Amino acid sequence: MDKRSVAFHTLGCKLNFSETSTLSRLLENEGFEKKDFDDKADVYVINTCSVTDNADKECRQLVRRIQRKSPESLVVITGCYAQLKSKEIAEIEGVDLVLGAAEKFNIAEHLRELTKNDSAKICSCDISEVTGFNASFSINDRTRTFLKVQDGCDYNCSFCTIPMARGKSRSDNVENVVNNIKSLATTGVKEIVLTGVNLGDFGKGPDGNKSNEENFFELVQALEKINGIERYRISSIEPNLLTNEIIELVANSDKFMPHFHIPLQSGSNTILGLMRRRYRRELYAERVRLIKTLIPHCAIGVDVIVGFPGETEAYFTETFDFLHSLDISYLHVFTYSERPNTLAIEMQNVVPVNVRNERNKRLRNLSYMKMSEHTRRHIGEARKVLFEANSKSGMMEGYTDNYIKINAPYKADWVNQIVDWTI
């Protein structure tokens, strides 16, 4: 293969970033030269998300940008949007190849044969046929790695397209994850963030069955014993899968950071029922209570959706008041977006978009208050901060163990180092 250049752009979640990083390494191993997405490249790869309409629109805008800048370049679309809407994407002017969930990690093979044609080639299959697990990790300045240990989801929340885009829940095994982490430890990485679509469902194996009899608690127990990695974070875990034993392990660990991210989506049991979530708000409150009892300094992040069909002002107020009452640290607020082929799209009592946006703003303000309070509580404390390489106007940033963002004057010898810092 001739020396060709490739540029990547990632939309969506940390899982996508880990997979893009792996795709990049696959192509670099095939002799491709990696370029920045703003540079001119022979091949552009867009790894898409499809959680919201905005991600779909952004994909189209990126393709148009490439067409204006480099019309002779090859354009490859992969990721969730590519699996869900392969024919729709293939009709976008300038797209040459659409890779579904089963084919994205075969990208090098596809590029060997690909030439610029009038019509796009689609390589995709029905999501029910997607099996196997591809471990992925992303490295940003060797400071922090996002390591995928689980993929897919067997839950059927009424608002979500992820099971249709990524397939059934499947995962790596403990032995492979341990070996991957030992390998990463030799690169100087200080922190590993465990990622997945439904991380707490780890243990079903690459084909989505429970034959290997492993679970997420056994994974974190094994990681605790590995030398060479100083910090782990659990990226996001469903409240019904966050067991007491996992919380207790983190409470007694020097390696697992005092930081949980636990999706809630709504503080109203009525709306949780319409969403087909697998818990009630009382369980969520109990999880937060136990964490704060065992780890008072712990950061707790929360995902919440506003404007779901049927969310009256009273139900939204339930959510607001519930979140206000919880000892949490920050919110990731999502405005409900209609997604094709979901149960929610057929529901009555649609919330006007302007009301959705106003509720989003109210919860983002609450998030700011929560994070300010979380930070204020720890002023004067010495906590360990992992500083990153990025320098902005002579400043550098990093995060404490309990996820407080720290800005400090740039010092080269602090890059990728864990520093004692008084908040």
XYZ file of C-alpha atoms in Angstrom:
423
model
C 0.000 0.000 0.000
C 1.287 3.474 -0.889
C 1.975 5.837 1.973
C -1.349 7.569 2.499
C -2.546 10.000 5.152
C -5.625 9.720 7.358
C -7.447 12.154 9.649
C -10.072 11.324 12.269
C -12.941 13.174 13.895
C -14.955 11.737 16.797
C -18.486 12.624 17.809
C -20.082 11.511 21.062
C -18.930 9.570 24.070
C -15.621 8.499 25.596
C -16.252 5.013 24.223
C -16.147 6.474 20.711
C -12.893 8.264 21.510
C -11.316 5.010 22.690
C -12.413 3.265 19.488
C -11.193 6.093 17.237
C -7.801 5.888 18.909
C -7.667 2.155 18.214
C -8.729 2.648 14.566
C -5.975 5.234 14.216
C -3.353 2.808 15.527
C -4.642 0.088 13.165
C -4.154 2.364 10.154
C -0.790 3.701 11.348
C 0.359 0.091 11.595
C -0.743 -0.296 7.956
C 1.550 2.578 6.958
C -0.893 5.482 7.059
C 0.407 8.854 8.220
C -1.913 10.430 10.801
C -2.947 14.024 10.132
C -4.961 16.582 12.035
C -8.579 16.763 10.854
C -8.105 20.384 9.772
C -5.184 19.383 7.541
C -5.468 17.913 4.062
C -5.532 14.099 4.133
C -6.111 11.273 1.662
C -8.726 9.669 3.921
C -11.068 11.229 6.468
C -12.775 8.994 9.031
C -15.735 10.313 11.028
C -16.712 8.156 14.016
C -20.310 9.117 14.684
C -22.762 9.233 17.548
C -26.527 9.133 17.246
C -27.739 9.984 20.725
C -29.160 13.338 19.551
C -30.215 15.043 16.330
C -27.298 17.407 16.755
C -24.753 14.581 16.290
C -26.458 13.590 13.011
C -26.352 17.182 11.749
C -22.732 17.599 12.791
C -21.749 14.544 10.739
C -23.334 16.073 7.619
C -21.614 19.412 8.257
C -18.227 17.695 8.568
C -18.693 15.882 5.249
C -19.569 19.177 3.542
C -16.463 20.761 5.064
C -14.265 17.966 3.655
C -15.940 18.322 0.254
C -15.057 22.014 0.128
C -11.495 21.507 1.366
C -10.481 18.278 -0.330
C -13.098 16.899 -2.777
C -10.775 14.143 -4.037
C -10.258 12.658 -0.550
C -11.984 9.474 0.605
C -14.626 9.897 3.326
C -15.437 7.005 5.675
C -18.314 7.128 8.169
C -18.504 4.663 11.045
C -19.980 4.541 14.552
C -23.567 4.497 15.829
C -25.118 6.758 13.177
C -23.483 4.590 10.489
C -25.093 1.447 11.907
C -28.524 3.007 12.349
C -28.803 5.012 9.119
C -26.329 3.459 6.677
C -28.449 4.083 3.542
C -29.200 7.657 4.574
C -25.498 8.367 5.108
C -24.526 6.710 1.822
C -26.678 9.286 0.035
C -24.706 12.227 1.482
C -22.632 13.721 -1.311
C -18.941 12.985 -0.755
C -19.304 9.848 1.404
C -17.399 6.855 -0.017
C -17.690 4.143 2.637
C -20.112 3.416 5.471
C -18.914 0.891 8.062
C -21.429 -0.616 10.481
C -20.755 -1.988 13.948
C -19.374 -5.323 12.728
C -16.998 -3.805 10.171
C -15.389 -0.747 11.744
C -12.365 -2.638 13.046
C -11.809 -4.068 9.533
C -11.244 -0.543 8.220
C -7.716 -1.227 6.918
C -8.971 -4.099 4.784
C -11.755 -1.962 3.302
C -9.416 0.931 2.519
C -7.133 -1.334 0.485
C -9.889 -1.713 -2.109
C -11.580 1.690 -1.852
C -11.502 4.253 -4.652
C -13.417 7.491 -5.178
C -16.708 6.557 -6.873
C -20.061 8.174 -7.548
C -21.844 6.025 -4.975
C -20.889 5.031 -1.454
C -20.139 1.449 -0.468
C -22.087 0.172 2.546
C -20.579 -2.552 4.718
C -23.084 -3.268 7.444
C -25.245 -6.091 8.760
C -28.272 -6.446 10.990
C -27.313 -5.499 14.545
C -28.561 -8.875 15.845
C -25.699 -10.518 13.921
C -23.008 -8.390 15.588
C -20.920 -10.432 18.021
C -17.370 -10.378 19.287
C -15.567 -7.818 21.387
C -12.808 -5.433 20.294
C -10.806 -3.976 23.156
C -10.033 -0.289 22.572
C -8.189 2.443 24.397
C -7.366 6.096 23.849
C -4.288 7.872 25.116
C -4.194 11.630 25.514
C -0.651 12.832 26.261
C -0.087 9.550 28.144
C -1.861 11.015 31.191
C -5.225 9.306 31.087
C -6.475 6.329 29.085
C -10.090 5.428 28.332
C -10.167 1.640 28.179
C -13.223 -0.089 26.710
C -14.026 -3.281 28.611
C -17.715 -3.665 27.666
C -19.890 -2.891 24.644
C -23.576 -3.076 23.695
C -26.639 -3.125 25.934
C -29.477 -5.546 26.723
C -31.629 -2.840 28.317
C -34.419 -1.326 26.255
C -34.911 2.166 27.620
C -37.708 3.798 25.641
C -35.613 6.824 24.550
C -32.429 5.034 23.507
C -31.066 3.807 20.165
C -27.800 2.402 21.549
C -28.900 -1.291 21.589
C -29.854 -0.876 17.912
C -26.514 0.779 17.144
C -24.142 -1.384 19.198
C -25.918 -4.684 19.683
C -26.292 -6.916 22.692
C -24.223 -6.582 25.840
C -20.838 -8.266 25.525
C -17.488 -7.766 27.139
C -13.856 -8.655 27.423
C -12.734 -11.109 30.112
C -10.820 -10.268 33.277
C -7.590 -11.897 32.075
C -7.508 -9.866 28.840
C -8.267 -6.606 30.641
C -5.500 -7.287 33.154
C -3.030 -8.002 30.343
C -4.048 -4.834 28.471
C -3.586 -2.743 31.600
C -0.184 -4.273 32.335
C 0.820 -3.334 28.786
C -0.529 0.221 29.215
C 1.371 0.549 32.496
C 4.662 0.260 30.564
C 3.767 3.401 28.524
C 3.734 5.683 31.563
C -0.040 6.125 31.784
C -1.057 7.253 35.265
C -4.847 6.917 35.131
C -7.195 4.459 33.424
C -10.897 5.189 33.002
C -12.960 2.008 32.539
C -15.604 2.566 29.864
C -18.498 0.705 28.284
C -22.081 1.190 27.139
C -23.411 -0.581 30.237
C -20.252 -1.025 32.254
C -21.812 -2.718 35.268
C -23.048 -5.518 32.972
C -19.436 -6.636 32.401
C -18.984 -10.406 32.336
C -21.194 -11.671 29.507
C -18.237 -12.481 27.273
C -17.685 -11.591 23.591
C -20.846 -13.353 22.415
C -23.151 -11.887 25.040
C -23.691 -14.960 27.189
C -22.779 -15.507 30.820
C -20.635 -18.567 30.147
C -17.468 -17.150 31.678
C -19.227 -16.399 35.007
C -17.326 -13.164 35.614
C -18.722 -9.859 36.817
C -17.690 -6.233 37.230
C -16.807 -6.605 40.908
C -14.357 -9.387 40.070
C -12.817 -7.127 37.422
C -12.201 -4.230 39.815
C -10.825 -6.646 42.417
C -8.294 -7.910 39.865
C -7.293 -4.391 38.750
C -6.673 -3.347 42.337
C -3.762 -5.819 42.452
C -1.911 -4.614 39.320
C 1.317 -2.708 39.854
C 2.211 0.271 37.682
C -1.162 2.037 37.408
C -1.784 4.622 40.112
C -5.373 5.660 39.441
C -8.578 4.101 38.091
C -11.953 5.709 37.490
C -15.281 3.999 36.772
C -16.758 6.056 33.928
C -20.515 5.467 34.326
C -22.472 2.712 36.018
C -26.218 2.066 36.291
C -27.558 2.487 39.858
C -29.106 -1.003 39.839
C -25.692 -2.509 38.926
C -23.665 -0.449 41.400
C -23.519 -2.953 44.244
C -22.620 -2.343 47.884
C -19.459 -4.429 47.431
C -18.246 -2.194 44.559
C -18.844 0.931 46.674
C -17.038 -0.671 49.629
C -14.062 -1.642 47.450
C -13.715 1.962 46.191
C -14.051 3.241 49.769
C -11.095 1.085 50.864
C -8.972 1.487 47.722
C -5.915 3.655 47.144
C -6.211 3.119 43.381
C -9.906 3.544 42.576
C -10.671 7.250 42.755
C -13.489 8.528 45.000
C -15.646 9.392 42.007
C -18.794 7.758 40.628
C -20.890 8.747 37.629
C -24.385 7.287 38.022
C -27.134 7.905 35.419
C -30.463 8.946 36.920
C -32.356 10.378 33.878
C -35.361 11.484 35.970
C -36.180 12.077 39.603
C -39.840 11.173 39.028
C -40.822 7.525 39.394
C -43.626 8.090 36.882
C -41.176 9.306 34.223
C -38.663 6.567 35.119
C -41.444 4.063 34.401
C -42.186 5.660 31.018
C -38.459 5.581 30.267
C -38.353 1.864 31.149
C -35.487 2.398 33.572
C -34.718 -0.519 35.913
C -34.868 1.250 39.272
C -36.855 3.819 41.210
C -35.618 7.046 42.738
C -35.537 5.468 46.203
C -32.805 3.038 45.069
C -30.825 5.926 43.593
C -31.052 7.921 46.818
C -29.889 4.861 48.776
C -26.815 4.461 46.527
C -25.868 8.131 47.045
C -26.415 7.816 50.797
C -24.148 4.755 51.076
C -21.397 6.349 48.976
C -21.422 9.527 51.061
C -21.503 7.545 54.318
C -18.433 5.477 53.345
C -16.637 8.137 51.242
C -17.753 11.628 52.384
C -15.344 13.384 49.995
C -16.504 11.386 46.942
C -17.583 13.153 43.734
C -20.872 11.927 42.278
C -21.904 12.876 38.736
C -25.438 12.397 37.427
C -26.930 12.054 33.918
C -30.424 13.515 33.601
C -32.798 13.978 30.641
C -35.220 16.914 30.517
C -38.328 17.232 28.375
C -39.188 13.544 28.045
C -42.773 12.987 26.760
C -45.196 13.281 29.648
C -42.812 15.339 31.801
C -45.241 17.919 33.190
C -43.994 20.898 35.171
C -44.880 18.958 38.329
C -42.789 15.944 37.279
C -39.875 18.212 36.336
C -40.144 19.902 39.735
C -39.939 16.432 41.315
C -36.675 15.870 39.439
C -35.287 19.305 40.339
C -36.163 18.976 44.021
C -34.827 15.418 44.171
C -31.487 16.431 42.641
C -31.336 19.486 44.876
C -31.771 17.260 47.936
C -29.066 14.759 46.942
C -25.431 15.141 48.015
C -24.134 15.049 44.418
C -21.357 17.025 42.708
C -22.384 17.821 39.130
C -24.934 17.024 36.405
C -24.684 16.083 32.739
C -27.965 17.451 31.411
C -29.422 16.159 28.123
C -32.396 17.684 26.347
C -34.721 14.910 25.142
C -34.425 14.396 21.393
C -36.846 12.269 19.353
C -35.065 9.226 17.924
C -36.600 7.032 15.200
C -37.599 3.434 16.083
C -37.791 4.099 19.822
C -40.874 3.567 21.983
C -40.747 7.173 23.192
C -41.339 8.624 19.732
C -44.896 7.231 19.821
C -45.685 8.707 23.250
C -48.268 11.409 23.875
C -47.897 14.711 25.764
C -44.820 15.901 23.886
C -42.973 18.694 25.712
C -42.433 21.839 23.559
C -38.790 22.371 22.598
C -38.608 25.813 24.223
C -39.780 24.275 27.529
C -37.165 21.494 27.208
C -34.439 24.105 26.676
C -35.587 26.194 29.638
C -35.540 23.121 31.919
C -32.063 22.249 30.668
C -30.866 25.723 31.682
C -32.370 25.387 35.163
C -30.598 22.075 35.755
C -27.290 23.367 34.401
C -27.519 26.200 36.903
C -28.143 23.626 39.631
C -25.102 21.679 38.420
C -22.938 24.806 38.726
C -24.175 25.301 42.294
C -23.510 21.647 43.180
C -19.955 21.710 41.784
C -19.212 25.006 43.529
C -20.407 23.509 46.826
C -18.383 20.302 46.250
C -15.264 22.413 45.664
C -15.953 24.793 48.579
C -16.152 21.883 51.033
C -12.598 20.884 50.256
C -10.917 24.298 50.305
C -7.802 24.121 52.461
C -7.415 20.362 51.997
C -4.322 18.788 50.425
C -5.428 16.466 47.620
C -3.535 14.649 44.879
C -3.816 16.196 41.406
C -2.836 14.541 38.123
C -1.695 17.360 35.820
C -2.080 17.172 32.046
C 0.218 18.326 29.253
C -2.038 20.936 27.665
C -0.785 24.473 28.179
C -3.276 27.317 27.770
C -1.931 30.855 28.192
C 0.827 29.631 30.472
C -1.570 27.569 32.605
C -2.055 23.825 33.005
C -4.936 21.841 34.428
C -5.559 18.619 36.244
C -8.078 16.872 38.467
C -7.982 15.918 42.107
C -8.785 12.349 43.101
C -12.358 13.513 43.793
C -12.719 15.303 40.467
C -12.129 18.942 41.333
C -10.563 20.776 38.403
C -7.350 22.593 39.273
C -5.649 25.296 37.192
C -1.997 26.092 37.926
C 0.899 27.966 36.293
C 2.478 25.638 33.729
C 5.455 23.601 34.938
C 6.951 21.099 32.499
C 8.046 18.751 35.279
C 4.459 18.505 36.556
C 3.134 17.066 33.267
C 1.707 13.563 33.836
C 2.694 13.750 37.486
C 0.557 13.383 40.592
C 1.180 16.429 42.767
C 0.047 17.199 46.327
C -2.048 20.342 46.024
C -3.822 22.445 48.610
C -7.203 23.489 47.248
